[in-house]
Amino acid sequence: MKFGKVIAGISLLWSCGMMACSEASSTEPSKEDVLAEYSVAYEFDDPSNVGLDYFGKNNAILDQNMPTVIVKNGSLVLDGTSGLRIPLSGDFKNKNFVIETRFMPTKPAKLGNIFSADPPGSGVNGWMIRMEDSTVTFHIRGGSSDWKDFSVDTVTMNEWHVLRVKLNYTSVENLTVEAYKLEITLDGKKYVSEILYNTASELKYDLGIGCDPHRQDQYENRFFTGKIDYIRYGKI
């Protein structure tokens, strides 16, 4: 009977299919591999510990009197009234660093901080990843210099986007001063490639996720509304 051969053929196809799936899944990088270049990582995978740092050293916290934030389906959900504060540590005081975040804005923001080391006052090192209206921006200030502002691109609401910021030492011909190359990509496309002559390693204040933890002027405008899948930071 051909029936037995048909069953055997189906079984063989099923086995091959399972092997292919197994081989495909085995080629996917592990979490450890993905995070190998970072020293701080907020993956937002634990609803019971919203600000958990994957590496366990720089957990983000909810300030007193700040509305509660939640993690849902592996993402931090922000409604435009709350955020998290990250106590400053030496892990963020690097001349050369990389930041990557995956986020989904659901509403334009005037000065919506996604991830920021936004110091109160002037003359202090800092940097910020923000939404300004529907545009993703990056700002950096080294020492007493003015802010250097970079408008990356406008983004669509209710869709995921990935921003990557990399600042790394570089040499410039005929110059002896330190120089740093800033590269910014959004959704895999490079938008910024600039040479800077200072960096922002001398941070003095706590960092923020989704808000300004220092409650500066226009505090109510500095909230991000949307979801953040992850935020990762590392020394280069």
Coordinates of C-alpha atoms in Angstrom, one line a residue:
M1 CA 0.0 0.0 0.0
K2 CA 1.1 3.5 -0.8
F3 CA -0.5 4.8 2.4
G4 CA 2.5 3.7 4.5
K5 CA 4.8 5.5 2.2
V6 CA 2.7 8.7 2.4
I7 CA 2.8 8.6 6.2
A8 CA 6.6 8.0 6.2
G9 CA 7.0 10.9 3.8
I10 CA 5.0 13.2 6.0
S11 CA 6.9 12.1 9.0
L12 CA 10.2 12.8 7.2
L13 CA 9.0 16.2 6.1
W14 CA 7.9 17.0 9.7
S15 CA 11.3 15.9 11.1
C16 CA 13.2 18.0 8.5
G17 CA 11.0 21.0 9.3
M18 CA 11.6 20.6 13.0
M19 CA 15.4 20.3 12.4
A20 CA 15.3 23.5 10.3
C21 CA 13.5 25.4 13.0
S22 CA 15.9 24.1 15.6
E23 CA 18.9 25.1 13.5
A24 CA 17.4 28.5 12.8
S25 CA 16.6 29.1 16.5
S26 CA 20.1 28.0 17.5
T27 CA 21.7 30.7 15.3
E28 CA 19.9 33.4 17.1
P29 CA 22.2 35.4 19.4
S30 CA 21.8 34.9 23.2
K31 CA 20.9 37.8 25.4
E32 CA 24.5 37.7 26.7
D33 CA 25.8 38.1 23.1
V34 CA 23.4 41.0 22.3
L35 CA 24.5 42.8 25.5
A36 CA 28.2 42.1 25.2
E37 CA 29.1 45.7 24.3
Y38 CA 27.1 47.3 27.1
S39 CA 27.6 47.8 30.8
V40 CA 24.1 49.1 31.6
A41 CA 20.9 47.7 30.1
Y42 CA 17.2 48.4 30.9
E43 CA 15.3 45.6 29.2
F44 CA 12.0 46.2 30.9
D45 CA 11.2 42.5 31.1
D46 CA 10.2 42.3 34.8
P47 CA 6.9 44.0 35.8
S48 CA 7.8 43.5 39.5
N49 CA 11.0 45.4 39.1
V50 CA 10.4 48.1 36.5
G51 CA 13.8 49.8 36.6
L52 CA 15.9 46.7 36.7
D53 CA 19.4 47.0 35.2
Y54 CA 20.2 43.6 33.5
F55 CA 23.7 43.9 35.0
G56 CA 22.4 44.7 38.5
K57 CA 24.5 47.8 39.2
N58 CA 22.4 50.8 38.0
N59 CA 18.8 50.1 38.8
A60 CA 16.4 53.0 37.9
I61 CA 14.0 54.1 40.6
L62 CA 10.7 55.9 40.9
D63 CA 11.0 59.2 42.8
Q64 CA 8.7 59.9 45.7
N65 CA 5.4 61.4 44.7
M66 CA 6.0 60.4 41.1
P67 CA 3.1 58.5 39.4
T68 CA 3.7 54.8 39.0
V69 CA 5.0 53.5 35.7
I70 CA 4.4 50.0 34.4
V71 CA 6.0 47.3 32.3
K72 CA 3.6 45.6 29.8
N73 CA 4.5 43.0 27.3
G74 CA 8.3 43.6 27.8
S75 CA 8.1 47.4 27.4
L76 CA 8.1 50.4 29.7
V77 CA 4.8 52.3 29.2
L78 CA 4.9 56.0 29.8
D79 CA 1.8 58.2 29.8
G80 CA 3.5 61.6 29.8
T81 CA 3.3 62.2 33.5
S82 CA 6.0 59.9 34.9
G83 CA 9.4 58.4 34.4
L84 CA 12.4 56.9 36.3
R85 CA 15.5 58.3 37.8
I86 CA 18.9 56.6 37.6
P87 CA 21.4 57.4 40.4
L88 CA 24.6 58.6 38.9
S89 CA 27.5 56.2 39.0
G90 CA 30.9 55.9 37.4
D91 CA 29.5 53.6 34.7
F92 CA 28.1 56.6 32.9
K93 CA 31.3 58.8 33.2
N94 CA 32.9 57.8 29.9
K95 CA 34.5 59.9 27.1
N96 CA 33.7 57.2 24.6
F97 CA 30.3 55.6 24.8
V98 CA 27.4 54.0 22.8
I99 CA 23.7 54.2 23.5
E100 CA 20.9 52.3 21.8
T101 CA 17.2 52.5 22.5
R102 CA 14.1 51.0 20.9
F103 CA 11.1 53.2 21.4
M104 CA 7.6 53.9 20.2
P105 CA 6.2 57.4 20.6
T106 CA 2.4 57.6 20.8
K107 CA 2.2 61.4 21.1
P108 CA 4.5 64.3 20.1
A109 CA 6.3 66.0 22.9
K110 CA 7.7 69.5 23.3
L111 CA 10.9 68.4 25.1
G112 CA 10.2 64.7 25.8
N113 CA 13.2 63.1 27.3
I114 CA 13.6 59.4 26.3
F115 CA 17.0 58.9 28.0
S116 CA 19.0 61.9 29.4
A117 CA 21.8 63.1 31.5
D118 CA 20.2 66.6 31.5
P119 CA 22.0 68.7 34.2
P120 CA 20.3 71.5 36.0
G121 CA 21.9 74.9 35.4
S122 CA 24.7 75.7 33.0
G123 CA 28.3 74.8 32.5
V124 CA 27.9 71.1 33.4
N125 CA 28.5 68.1 31.1
G126 CA 25.4 66.4 29.8
W127 CA 23.5 64.8 26.9
M128 CA 19.9 64.0 26.0
I129 CA 18.0 61.8 23.6
R130 CA 14.6 63.5 23.1
M131 CA 11.4 63.8 21.1
E132 CA 10.8 67.4 20.1
D133 CA 7.3 67.4 18.4
S134 CA 7.8 64.4 16.1
T135 CA 11.5 64.8 15.7
V136 CA 14.2 62.7 17.4
T137 CA 17.0 64.9 18.7
F138 CA 20.3 64.5 20.5
H139 CA 22.0 67.2 22.5
I140 CA 25.5 67.1 24.1
R141 CA 27.5 69.6 26.2
G142 CA 31.1 69.2 27.3
G143 CA 32.2 71.4 30.2
S144 CA 31.3 75.1 29.9
S145 CA 30.7 74.9 26.1
D146 CA 27.3 75.5 24.6
W147 CA 24.9 72.7 23.8
K148 CA 25.5 71.0 20.4
D149 CA 22.1 70.1 19.0
F150 CA 21.4 67.5 16.4
S151 CA 18.0 66.9 14.8
V152 CA 18.0 63.4 13.5
D153 CA 14.7 62.9 11.7
T154 CA 10.9 62.9 12.2
V155 CA 9.4 59.6 13.2
T156 CA 5.9 58.1 12.9
M157 CA 3.8 57.7 16.0
N158 CA 2.7 54.2 17.2
E159 CA 5.6 52.4 15.4
W160 CA 8.8 51.1 16.8
H161 CA 12.1 52.9 16.1
V162 CA 15.7 52.2 17.0
L163 CA 18.2 55.0 17.7
R164 CA 21.9 54.4 18.2
V165 CA 24.3 57.1 19.3
K166 CA 28.1 56.5 19.3
L167 CA 30.8 58.9 20.5
N168 CA 34.3 57.6 20.1
Y169 CA 37.8 59.1 20.1
T170 CA 39.3 59.9 16.7
S171 CA 42.4 61.4 15.3
V172 CA 42.3 64.6 13.1
E173 CA 45.2 65.4 10.8
N174 CA 47.5 68.2 11.9
L175 CA 45.6 68.7 15.2
T176 CA 46.9 67.7 18.6
V177 CA 43.7 68.3 20.6
E178 CA 41.4 65.5 21.5
A179 CA 38.6 64.9 18.9
Y180 CA 35.6 62.6 19.0
K181 CA 33.5 61.3 16.2
L182 CA 29.7 61.4 16.9
E183 CA 27.6 59.0 14.8
I184 CA 23.9 58.7 15.0
T185 CA 21.7 56.2 13.2
L186 CA 17.9 55.9 13.2
D187 CA 16.3 52.7 12.1
G188 CA 19.6 51.6 10.6
K189 CA 20.2 54.8 8.5
K190 CA 23.0 57.1 9.4
Y191 CA 21.9 60.7 9.9
V192 CA 24.8 62.3 11.8
S193 CA 28.6 62.0 11.5
E194 CA 30.3 64.9 13.1
I195 CA 33.7 65.7 14.8
L196 CA 33.4 67.1 18.3
Y197 CA 36.3 68.6 20.3
N198 CA 34.9 67.8 23.7
T199 CA 32.9 65.1 25.3
A200 CA 30.5 64.7 28.2
S201 CA 32.3 62.4 30.7
E202 CA 32.2 64.7 33.8
L203 CA 28.5 64.1 34.7
K204 CA 27.5 65.4 38.1
Y205 CA 23.7 64.6 38.3
D206 CA 21.4 61.7 38.1
L207 CA 20.0 60.5 34.7
G208 CA 16.4 60.2 33.7
I209 CA 14.2 57.8 31.7
G210 CA 11.1 59.4 30.2
C211 CA 11.4 62.6 32.3
D212 CA 13.6 65.2 33.8
P213 CA 14.4 64.0 37.3
H214 CA 15.6 67.4 38.4
R215 CA 12.3 69.2 37.7
Q216 CA 13.8 72.1 35.8
D217 CA 12.0 74.9 33.9
Q218 CA 9.3 73.5 31.6
Y219 CA 9.3 70.3 33.7
E220 CA 5.8 69.4 32.5
N221 CA 7.0 69.5 28.9
R222 CA 9.9 67.1 29.4
F223 CA 7.9 63.9 29.6
F224 CA 8.0 61.2 26.9
T225 CA 4.7 59.6 26.0
G226 CA 4.9 56.1 24.5
K227 CA 6.7 52.8 25.0
I228 CA 10.4 52.0 25.5
D229 CA 11.4 48.4 24.7
Y230 CA 15.0 48.8 25.9
I231 CA 17.8 51.3 26.7
R232 CA 21.4 50.1 26.5
Y233 CA 24.6 52.1 27.4
G234 CA 28.2 51.0 27.2
K235 CA 31.7 52.3 27.4
I236 CA 33.7 52.0 24.2

